[in-house]
mmCIF file of C-alpha atoms and ligand atoms in Angstrom:
data_model
loop_
_atom_site.group_PDB
_atom_site.id
_atom_site.type_symbol
_atom_site.label_atom_id
_atom_site.label_comp_id
_atom_site.label_asym_id
_atom_site.label_seq_id
_atom_site.Cartn_x
_atom_site.Cartn_y
_atom_site.Cartn_z
ATOM 1 C CA MET A 18 0.000 0.000 0.000
ATOM 2 C CA LEU A 19 2.789 2.337 0.879
ATOM 3 C CA ALA A 20 4.282 1.883 -2.545
ATOM 4 C CA THR A 21 1.061 3.265 -4.017
ATOM 5 C CA ILE A 22 1.040 6.265 -1.731
ATOM 6 C CA TYR A 23 4.656 6.890 -2.311
ATOM 7 C CA ILE A 24 4.372 6.651 -6.087
ATOM 8 C CA LEU A 25 1.558 9.206 -5.933
ATOM 9 C CA PHE A 26 3.817 11.612 -4.121
ATOM 10 C CA LEU A 27 6.597 10.955 -6.589
ATOM 11 C CA ALA A 28 4.174 11.429 -9.477
ATOM 12 C CA GLY A 29 3.353 14.814 -8.067
ATOM 13 C CA ALA A 30 7.021 15.565 -7.982
ATOM 14 C CA GLN A 31 7.782 15.099 -11.663
ATOM 15 C CA SER A 32 7.639 18.790 -12.390
ATOM 16 C CA GLY A 33 11.391 19.102 -12.014
ATOM 17 C CA ILE A 34 11.075 21.718 -9.280
ATOM 18 C CA PHE A 35 12.490 19.462 -6.617
ATOM 19 C CA ASN A 36 15.049 16.740 -6.937
ATOM 20 C CA ASP A 37 15.557 13.625 -4.970
ATOM 21 C CA VAL A 38 12.095 13.565 -3.428
ATOM 22 C CA GLY A 39 12.767 10.004 -2.250
ATOM 23 C CA LYS A 40 14.967 11.516 0.438
ATOM 24 C CA ILE A 41 11.784 12.348 2.352
ATOM 25 C CA ARG A 42 11.851 8.838 3.877
ATOM 26 C CA THR A 43 15.272 9.515 5.432
ATOM 27 C CA PHE A 44 13.983 12.366 7.601
ATOM 28 C CA THR A 45 12.622 12.496 11.125
ATOM 29 C CA VAL A 46 10.304 15.249 12.308
ATOM 30 C CA ALA A 47 9.052 15.859 15.857
ATOM 31 C CA VAL A 48 5.560 17.356 16.122
ATOM 32 C CA VAL A 49 4.868 18.940 19.499
ATOM 33 C CA GLY A 50 1.150 19.428 20.017
ATOM 34 C CA VAL A 51 -1.195 17.148 18.081
ATOM 35 C CA GLY A 52 -4.215 19.460 18.049
ATOM 36 C CA GLY A 53 -5.888 21.394 15.236
ATOM 37 C CA VAL A 54 -2.637 22.229 13.419
ATOM 38 C CA GLY A 55 -0.343 19.427 14.630
ATOM 39 C CA SER A 56 -2.630 16.541 13.693
ATOM 40 C CA VAL A 57 -3.082 17.804 10.129
ATOM 41 C CA THR A 58 0.653 18.474 9.892
ATOM 42 C CA ALA A 59 1.392 14.905 10.995
ATOM 43 C CA GLU A 60 -1.096 13.521 8.469
ATOM 44 C CA MET A 61 0.438 15.486 5.582
ATOM 45 C CA LEU A 62 3.949 14.340 6.509
ATOM 46 C CA THR A 63 2.733 10.741 6.824
ATOM 47 C CA ARG A 64 1.126 10.862 3.388
ATOM 48 C CA CYS A 65 4.338 12.324 1.928
ATOM 49 C CA GLY A 66 6.249 9.315 3.264
ATOM 50 C CA ILE A 67 8.319 10.918 6.012
ATOM 51 C CA GLY A 68 10.735 8.432 7.625
ATOM 52 C CA LYS A 69 9.819 8.923 11.255
ATOM 53 C CA LEU A 70 7.450 11.051 13.291
ATOM 54 C CA LEU A 71 7.747 11.782 17.003
ATOM 55 C CA LEU A 72 4.451 12.992 18.459
ATOM 56 C CA PHE A 73 4.177 14.822 21.783
ATOM 57 C CA ASP A 74 0.872 15.761 23.430
ATOM 58 C CA TYR A 75 -0.841 15.165 26.781
ATOM 59 C CA ASP A 76 -4.438 15.960 25.805
ATOM 60 C CA LYS A 77 -7.288 13.626 25.046
ATOM 61 C CA VAL A 78 -9.507 13.707 21.975
ATOM 62 C CA GLU A 79 -12.709 15.593 22.839
ATOM 63 C CA LEU A 80 -16.081 15.550 21.123
ATOM 64 C CA ALA A 81 -16.173 19.331 21.544
ATOM 65 C CA ASN A 82 -13.305 19.627 19.055
ATOM 66 C CA MET A 83 -14.954 17.844 16.151
ATOM 67 C CA ASN A 84 -15.190 21.078 14.160
ATOM 68 C CA ARG A 85 -11.453 20.577 13.657
ATOM 69 C CA LEU A 86 -9.872 18.193 11.157
ATOM 70 C CA PHE A 87 -8.349 14.737 11.621
ATOM 71 C CA PHE A 88 -9.795 13.194 14.806
ATOM 72 C CA GLN A 89 -13.113 11.331 14.706
ATOM 73 C CA PRO A 90 -15.935 11.084 17.242
ATOM 74 C CA HIS A 91 -15.271 7.412 18.059
ATOM 75 C CA GLN A 92 -11.781 8.406 19.249
ATOM 76 C CA ALA A 93 -13.145 10.668 22.006
ATOM 77 C CA GLY A 94 -11.466 9.877 25.301
ATOM 78 C CA LEU A 95 -8.323 8.390 23.752
ATOM 79 C CA SER A 96 -5.045 10.221 24.156
ATOM 80 C CA LYS A 97 -4.372 12.344 21.070
ATOM 81 C CA VAL A 98 -1.009 10.698 20.408
ATOM 82 C CA GLU A 99 -2.490 7.196 20.655
ATOM 83 C CA ALA A 100 -5.434 8.029 18.391
ATOM 84 C CA ALA A 101 -3.177 9.842 15.928
ATOM 85 C CA GLU A 102 -0.676 7.001 15.731
ATOM 86 C CA HIS A 103 -3.479 4.521 15.027
ATOM 87 C CA THR A 104 -4.918 6.629 12.187
ATOM 88 C CA LEU A 105 -1.534 7.503 10.713
ATOM 89 C CA ARG A 106 -0.284 3.905 10.743
ATOM 90 C CA ASN A 107 -3.350 2.912 8.754
ATOM 91 C CA ILE A 108 -2.644 5.659 6.223
ATOM 92 C CA ASN A 109 1.037 4.770 5.797
ATOM 93 C CA PRO A 110 2.417 1.771 7.688
ATOM 94 C CA ASP A 111 5.950 2.444 6.493
ATOM 95 C CA VAL A 112 6.373 5.529 8.667
ATOM 96 C CA SER A 113 8.021 4.926 12.065
ATOM 97 C CA PHE A 114 6.135 6.461 14.959
ATOM 98 C CA GLU A 115 7.220 7.338 18.457
ATOM 99 C CA THR A 116 4.594 8.853 20.732
ATOM 100 C CA HIS A 117 4.879 10.573 24.102
ATOM 101 C CA ASN A 118 1.732 11.216 26.074
ATOM 102 C CA TYR A 119 3.030 13.880 28.446
ATOM 103 C CA ASN A 120 3.353 17.599 29.074
ATOM 104 C CA ILE A 121 6.831 18.707 27.953
ATOM 105 C CA THR A 122 6.885 21.658 30.362
ATOM 106 C CA THR A 123 7.341 19.666 33.577
ATOM 107 C CA MET A 124 10.955 19.256 34.704
ATOM 108 C CA GLU A 125 11.131 15.478 34.284
ATOM 109 C CA ASN A 126 9.315 15.401 30.947
ATOM 110 C CA PHE A 127 11.359 18.306 29.632
ATOM 111 C CA THR A 128 14.567 16.327 30.196
ATOM 112 C CA HIS A 129 13.058 13.341 28.387
ATOM 113 C CA PHE A 130 11.809 15.612 25.576
ATOM 114 C CA MET A 131 15.351 17.016 25.120
ATOM 115 C CA ASP A 132 16.715 13.488 25.090
ATOM 116 C CA ARG A 133 14.280 12.309 22.423
ATOM 117 C CA ILE A 134 14.743 15.243 20.033
ATOM 118 C CA SER A 135 18.525 14.879 20.334
ATOM 119 C CA GLN A 136 18.573 11.053 20.088
ATOM 120 C CA GLY A 137 15.306 9.973 18.482
ATOM 121 C CA GLY A 138 16.186 10.265 14.799
ATOM 122 C CA LEU A 139 15.488 7.508 12.305
ATOM 123 C CA GLU A 140 18.850 6.102 13.309
ATOM 124 C CA GLU A 141 18.681 5.943 17.121
ATOM 125 C CA GLY A 142 21.225 8.260 18.706
ATOM 126 C CA LYS A 143 20.955 10.856 15.935
ATOM 127 C CA PRO A 144 18.931 14.052 16.401
ATOM 128 C CA VAL A 145 15.649 14.657 14.623
ATOM 129 C CA ASP A 146 15.881 16.774 11.461
ATOM 130 C CA LEU A 147 13.245 19.291 12.476
ATOM 131 C CA VAL A 148 11.038 20.096 15.460
ATOM 132 C CA LEU A 149 7.605 21.576 14.760
ATOM 133 C CA SER A 150 5.816 23.560 17.425
ATOM 134 C CA CYS A 151 2.061 23.166 17.018
ATOM 135 C CA VAL A 152 1.195 24.026 20.604
ATOM 136 C CA ASP A 153 -1.343 26.594 21.751
ATOM 137 C CA ASN A 154 0.305 28.215 24.745
ATOM 138 C CA PHE A 155 3.256 30.377 25.690
ATOM 139 C CA GLU A 156 4.770 28.014 28.260
ATOM 140 C CA ALA A 157 5.073 25.096 25.834
ATOM 141 C CA ARG A 158 6.549 27.347 23.135
ATOM 142 C CA MET A 159 9.142 28.604 25.612
ATOM 143 C CA ALA A 160 9.991 25.005 26.565
ATOM 144 C CA ILE A 161 10.556 24.090 22.906
ATOM 145 C CA ASN A 162 12.573 27.279 22.432
ATOM 146 C CA THR A 163 14.758 26.515 25.460
ATOM 147 C CA ALA A 164 15.394 22.935 24.354
ATOM 148 C CA CYS A 165 16.192 23.884 20.754
ATOM 149 C CA ASN A 166 18.493 26.743 21.782
ATOM 150 C CA GLU A 167 20.421 24.438 24.083
ATOM 151 C CA LEU A 168 20.719 21.706 21.441
ATOM 152 C CA GLY A 169 21.163 24.012 18.450
ATOM 153 C CA GLN A 170 18.136 22.272 16.937
ATOM 154 C CA ILE A 171 16.404 23.985 14.009
ATOM 155 C CA TRP A 172 12.640 24.251 14.512
ATOM 156 C CA MET A 173 9.501 25.821 13.108
ATOM 157 C CA GLU A 174 6.896 27.553 15.180
ATOM 158 C CA SER A 175 3.254 27.806 14.171
ATOM 159 C CA GLY A 176 0.230 29.436 15.693
ATOM 160 C CA VAL A 177 -3.382 30.357 15.162
ATOM 161 C CA SER A 178 -4.826 33.397 16.925
ATOM 162 C CA GLU A 179 -7.448 33.074 19.633
ATOM 163 C CA ASN A 180 -10.091 34.589 17.376
ATOM 164 C CA ALA A 181 -9.232 31.990 14.707
ATOM 165 C CA VAL A 182 -8.802 34.450 11.844
ATOM 166 C CA SER A 183 -5.039 34.716 11.647
ATOM 167 C CA GLY A 184 -1.969 32.583 12.054
ATOM 168 C CA HIS A 185 1.705 32.377 11.346
ATOM 169 C CA ILE A 186 4.668 30.097 10.839
ATOM 170 C CA GLN A 187 8.273 30.916 11.705
ATOM 171 C CA LEU A 188 11.601 29.195 11.015
ATOM 172 C CA ILE A 189 13.992 29.383 13.952
ATOM 173 C CA ILE A 190 17.670 28.584 13.410
ATOM 174 C CA PRO A 191 19.364 28.963 16.813
ATOM 175 C CA GLY A 192 21.989 31.712 16.742
ATOM 176 C CA GLU A 193 20.997 32.887 13.275
ATOM 177 C CA THR A 194 17.349 33.930 13.285
ATOM 178 C CA ALA A 195 15.374 35.405 16.163
ATOM 179 C CA CYS A 196 14.328 32.784 18.696
ATOM 180 C CA PHE A 197 11.035 32.863 20.589
ATOM 181 C CA ALA A 198 12.721 34.736 23.473
ATOM 182 C CA CYS A 199 14.569 37.208 21.177
ATOM 183 C CA ALA A 200 11.374 38.917 20.108
ATOM 184 C CA PRO A 201 7.690 38.555 20.752
ATOM 185 C CA PRO A 202 5.744 36.409 18.319
ATOM 186 C CA LEU A 203 4.435 38.414 15.430
ATOM 187 C CA VAL A 204 1.000 38.550 13.970
ATOM 188 C CA VAL A 205 -0.510 40.155 10.931
ATOM 189 C CA ALA A 206 -1.550 43.717 11.497
ATOM 190 C CA ALA A 207 -5.183 44.516 11.129
ATOM 191 C CA ASN A 208 -7.730 46.504 13.031
ATOM 192 C CA ILE A 209 -8.627 43.550 15.211
ATOM 193 C CA ASP A 210 -7.219 42.621 18.571
ATOM 194 C CA GLU A 211 -4.993 39.633 17.976
ATOM 195 C CA LYS A 212 -3.402 37.310 20.450
ATOM 196 C CA THR A 213 -1.599 34.069 19.858
ATOM 197 C CA LEU A 214 -1.821 33.219 23.536
ATOM 198 C CA LYS A 215 -4.428 30.926 24.943
ATOM 199 C CA ARG A 216 -5.690 32.400 28.185
ATOM 200 C CA GLU A 217 -6.970 30.362 31.082
ATOM 201 C CA GLY A 218 -10.719 30.182 31.161
ATOM 202 C CA VAL A 219 -11.166 31.783 27.764
ATOM 203 C CA CYS A 220 -12.937 29.667 25.195
ATOM 204 C CA ALA A 221 -10.949 30.243 22.039
ATOM 205 C CA ALA A 222 -12.671 30.195 18.697
ATOM 206 C CA SER A 223 -11.424 27.642 16.231
ATOM 207 C CA LEU A 224 -11.884 27.235 12.507
ATOM 208 C CA PRO A 225 -10.751 24.131 10.620
ATOM 209 C CA THR A 226 -10.097 26.427 7.660
ATOM 210 C CA THR A 227 -7.514 28.629 9.407
ATOM 211 C CA MET A 228 -5.899 25.612 11.041
ATOM 212 C CA GLY A 229 -5.783 23.819 7.692
ATOM 213 C CA VAL A 230 -4.183 26.836 6.000
ATOM 214 C CA VAL A 231 -1.549 27.193 8.727
ATOM 215 C CA ALA A 232 -0.793 23.436 8.705
ATOM 216 C CA GLY A 233 -0.499 23.600 4.895
ATOM 217 C CA LEU A 234 1.895 26.540 5.024
ATOM 218 C CA LEU A 235 3.899 24.830 7.747
ATOM 219 C CA VAL A 236 4.297 21.505 5.921
ATOM 220 C CA GLN A 237 4.971 23.290 2.635
ATOM 221 C CA ASN A 238 7.925 24.973 4.297
ATOM 222 C CA VAL A 239 8.991 21.729 5.999
ATOM 223 C CA LEU A 240 9.157 20.035 2.591
ATOM 224 C CA LYS A 241 11.043 22.992 1.088
ATOM 225 C CA TYR A 242 13.491 22.920 3.991
ATOM 226 C CA LEU A 243 14.060 19.145 3.981
ATOM 227 C CA LEU A 244 14.057 18.601 0.210
ATOM 228 C CA LYS A 245 15.852 21.858 -0.562
ATOM 229 C CA PHE A 246 13.598 23.525 -3.093
ATOM 230 C CA GLY A 247 12.177 27.024 -3.248
ATOM 231 C CA THR A 248 12.663 29.561 -0.487
ATOM 232 C CA VAL A 249 11.822 28.677 3.081
ATOM 233 C CA SER A 250 9.945 31.501 4.805
ATOM 234 C CA TYR A 251 11.519 32.848 7.969
ATOM 235 C CA TYR A 252 8.232 34.338 9.077
ATOM 236 C CA LEU A 253 4.993 34.047 7.171
ATOM 237 C CA GLY A 254 1.772 35.490 8.522
ATOM 238 C CA TYR A 255 -1.777 34.798 7.400
ATOM 239 C CA ASN A 256 -4.675 37.093 7.981
ATOM 240 C CA ALA A 257 -7.974 35.564 6.935
ATOM 241 C CA MET A 258 -9.848 38.881 7.113
ATOM 242 C CA GLN A 259 -7.980 40.325 4.150
ATOM 243 C CA ASP A 260 -6.246 37.189 2.835
ATOM 244 C CA PHE A 261 -3.022 38.962 3.585
ATOM 245 C CA PHE A 262 0.288 37.042 3.817
ATOM 246 C CA PRO A 263 3.157 39.209 5.069
ATOM 247 C CA SER A 264 6.626 37.689 5.285
ATOM 248 C CA MET A 265 9.836 38.871 6.858
ATOM 249 C CA ALA A 266 13.135 37.746 8.373
ATOM 250 C CA MET A 267 14.444 38.637 11.811
ATOM 251 C CA LYS A 268 17.967 38.300 13.153
ATOM 252 C CA ALA A 269 18.720 36.939 16.612
ATOM 253 C CA ASN A 270 18.795 39.529 19.400
ATOM 254 C CA PRO A 271 22.279 39.829 21.010
ATOM 255 C CA GLN A 272 20.514 40.774 24.275
ATOM 256 C CA CYS A 273 18.231 37.721 24.255
ATOM 257 C CA ASN A 274 17.327 36.472 27.742
ATOM 258 C CA ASP A 275 18.143 32.892 26.786
ATOM 259 C CA ARG A 276 21.839 32.271 27.446
ATOM 260 C CA HIS A 277 21.915 29.343 25.042
ATOM 261 C CA CYS A 278 20.560 31.621 22.308
ATOM 262 C CA ARG A 279 23.429 34.055 23.009
ATOM 263 C CA ARG A 280 25.904 31.152 22.954
ATOM 264 C CA GLN A 281 24.494 29.921 19.625
ATOM 265 C CA GLN A 282 24.846 33.456 18.250
ATOM 266 C CA GLU A 283 28.542 33.457 19.190
ATOM 267 C CA GLU A 284 29.035 30.077 17.535
ATOM 268 C CA TYR A 285 27.156 31.223 14.444
ATOM 269 C CA LYS A 286 29.399 34.315 14.201
ATOM 270 C CA LYS A 287 32.502 32.120 14.421
ATOM 271 C CA LYS A 288 31.181 29.811 11.713
ATOM 272 C CA GLU A 289 30.344 32.794 9.526
ATOM 273 C CA VAL A 290 33.933 34.016 9.757
ATOM 274 C CA GLU A 291 35.387 30.581 9.019
ATOM 275 C CA GLN A 292 33.199 29.744 6.051
ATOM 276 C CA PRO A 293 33.019 31.476 2.699
ATOM 277 C CA LYS A 294 30.021 33.735 2.761
ATOM 278 C CA VAL A 295 26.851 32.111 1.489
ATOM 279 C CA GLU A 296 24.358 34.673 0.435
ATOM 280 C CA VAL A 297 21.048 34.346 2.253
ATOM 281 C CA VAL A 298 18.186 35.071 -0.066
ATOM 282 C CA GLU A 299 15.651 37.193 1.708
ATOM 283 C CA GLU A 300 12.378 37.750 -0.019
ATOM 284 C CA GLU A 301 11.551 41.409 -0.057
ATOM 285 C CA GLU A 302 7.934 41.911 0.817
ATOM 286 C CA GLU A 303 6.286 44.491 -1.360
ATOM 287 C CA VAL A 304 5.407 47.430 0.847
ATOM 288 C CA VAL A 305 1.709 47.645 1.524
ATOM 289 C CA HIS A 306 0.635 51.229 1.921
ATOM 290 C CA GLU A 307 -1.794 52.525 4.470
ATOM 291 C CA ASP A 308 -4.279 53.548 1.812
ATOM 292 C CA ASN A 309 -4.236 50.167 0.105
ATOM 293 C CA GLU A 310 -7.427 48.747 -1.310
ATOM 294 C CA TRP A 311 -7.695 46.065 1.370
ATOM 295 C CA GLY A 312 -8.038 48.611 4.126
ATOM 296 C CA ILE A 313 -5.047 47.273 6.030
ATOM 297 C CA GLU A 314 -3.903 49.878 8.480
ATOM 298 C CA LEU A 315 -0.897 50.277 10.671
ATOM 299 C CA VAL A 316 -1.779 49.988 14.303
ATOM 300 C CA SER A 317 -0.169 53.255 15.239
ATOM 301 C CA GLU A 318 2.296 55.908 14.243
ATOM 302 C CA VAL A 319 4.354 55.627 17.405
ATOM 303 C CA THR A 320 8.082 55.648 16.976
ATOM 304 C CA ASP A 321 10.242 52.653 17.818
ATOM 305 C CA ALA A 322 11.565 54.499 20.853
ATOM 306 C CA GLU A 323 8.074 55.140 22.168
ATOM 307 C CA LEU A 324 7.089 51.538 21.607
ATOM 308 C CA GLN A 325 10.164 50.370 23.420
ATOM 309 C CA ALA A 326 9.539 52.705 26.341
ATOM 310 C CA ALA A 327 5.986 51.452 26.623
ATOM 311 C CA SER A 328 6.596 47.757 26.432
ATOM 312 C CA GLY A 329 10.170 46.545 26.357
ATOM 313 C CA THR A 330 11.831 45.156 23.260
ATOM 314 C CA VAL A 331 9.854 45.562 20.075
ATOM 315 C CA PRO A 332 11.492 44.464 16.854
ATOM 316 C CA ASP A 333 11.798 46.663 13.810
ATOM 317 C CA LEU A 334 8.842 45.552 11.708
ATOM 318 C CA PRO A 335 7.871 46.155 8.130
ATOM 319 C CA GLU A 336 4.517 47.738 7.428
ATOM 320 C CA GLY A 337 1.667 45.311 7.777
ATOM 321 C CA ILE A 338 2.979 43.377 10.752
ATOM 322 C CA THR A 339 2.588 44.044 14.430
ATOM 323 C CA VAL A 340 3.424 42.116 17.576
ATOM 324 C CA ALA A 341 0.818 39.990 19.309
ATOM 325 C CA TYR A 342 2.238 40.923 22.681
ATOM 326 C CA THR A 343 5.501 42.076 24.113
ATOM 327 C CA ILE A 344 7.884 40.467 26.529
ATOM 328 C CA PRO A 345 8.323 42.584 29.666
ATOM 329 C CA ALA A 346 11.908 43.783 30.168
ATOM 330 C CA GLU A 347 12.217 41.693 33.366
ATOM 331 C CA VAL A 348 10.868 38.495 31.900
ATOM 332 C CA THR A 349 11.342 35.286 33.874
ATOM 333 C CA SER A 350 10.205 31.772 33.194
ATOM 334 C CA GLY A 351 7.523 32.207 35.860
ATOM 335 C CA ASP A 352 5.876 35.148 34.163
ATOM 336 C CA THR A 353 2.166 34.849 33.818
ATOM 337 C CA VAL A 354 0.029 35.686 30.872
ATOM 338 C CA GLU A 355 -1.596 38.419 32.932
ATOM 339 C CA GLU A 356 1.684 40.266 33.235
ATOM 340 C CA THR A 357 2.164 40.035 29.507
ATOM 341 C CA GLU A 358 -1.306 41.368 28.924
ATOM 342 C CA GLN A 359 -0.628 44.214 31.270
ATOM 343 C CA SER A 360 2.223 45.318 29.090
ATOM 344 C CA LEU A 361 0.005 45.054 26.022
ATOM 345 C CA GLU A 362 -2.547 47.247 27.770
ATOM 346 C CA ASP A 363 0.189 49.739 28.564
ATOM 347 C CA LEU A 364 1.113 49.743 24.914
ATOM 348 C CA MET A 365 -2.463 50.275 23.822
ATOM 349 C CA ALA A 366 -2.891 53.072 26.371
ATOM 350 C CA GLN A 367 0.256 54.680 25.068
ATOM 351 C CA MET A 368 -1.076 54.448 21.533
ATOM 352 C CA ARG A 369 -4.432 55.973 22.409
ATOM 353 C CA LYS A 370 -2.700 59.040 23.862
ATOM 354 C CA LEU A 371 -1.117 59.772 20.503
HETATM 355 ZN ZN1 ZN B 413 16.993 34.378 21.418
#
C-alpha cells in the first residue's frame, strides 16, 4: 500500500522543481502538540512518506473539538497521540512512529523531551531533522525554544490566533534567526485585537479552515526545507480577514534572555567568519501602503523608541505586521500571561494618547 502512496507523491514531484524527493523517507520530524494544526501536519507528513514522526501531546480527543480536522468522534477519550498514531499507521504503515503522552513543560518530561529530540532520529542516537511547534500556549513554546536553543536544533513555530482568523509560521535557526525569546511572536496587522496566547478560562474560537491553512503553510515549508527547493519563509503570517500574507526575516537579538541563544549566536558568528560567505536570499515583501485597497492599516504611528519605552523590546517591523504581545523587560520563566497582557494594555494606552 505504501508503494502506491509513495508513487503518488513521486508522481506529483515530476515537475522538475524538486530533486531527490525520495529523500523524504530519510527524515525524522518531531511534532509537538497534536491538536488542530499538529494533527493535520502529521497527516500530511505521513502521506508524503516521512521516515519517522515523534508525536508529543498530553491531551485527550474531545467531542467538543470535532469542528477541527483529523480526529473522529469514536476516538473521544483516547489520548491524542495514541489516536493519531493509530490513524496515521493505517494511512502509511511504512512511517516509524514514536509517541509521548506527556506535558513537555514539567521538569522530568522536559529532560526526556530534550533526550528524544537529540537522540530519536530515524537512526537511534541521531537528532531529529526538524522540530515543529504546534502548541497553543506560551509556556510550551518557551519550553521548545529553550530545548532547541540548548541543542542548536532547528525548529519551526506555528500558531493560530485566539479569534481563529489569523496565524503564522516561523523558522527558527538557533543563533541565526530570532528565537522565541529574542522577540515577541508576530502577527498580521489589522484593526482587530490579535493574540496568539491561549488564556486560562477563555474559550478560544477555532476554525478548521484557518488551522488547515496554517498546517499547509507549515508543511509546505517543511518540505522545502528538507528537500531543498524554493525559499523557506523565515516568518509568514496569514490574515484571513484580508487574505493577507506578510513575510519577513528577523535576526537573533544579542541581548536575548536565553543564554543558550546568546551562545548559539557566538558560535554562528565564528562559523560565519570561518566559512566562505553564502548569500542568504531574503524575499523582499512588497510594501503595503496605508491607503491600500484592502483597508489594512498600521496599528499606530508611534516611533520605535516610544514603543520600546511602553513595552520593552519591540522588533523593527515592516509595514503590515505588528506584535501579538511584548515580553516585559524583566521576563522570567515564571511570568504569567496576565503580566504580559498588562504590558500590552500599557502599549495600547500609550497608543491611544497619541
Ligand atoms: Zn533568542
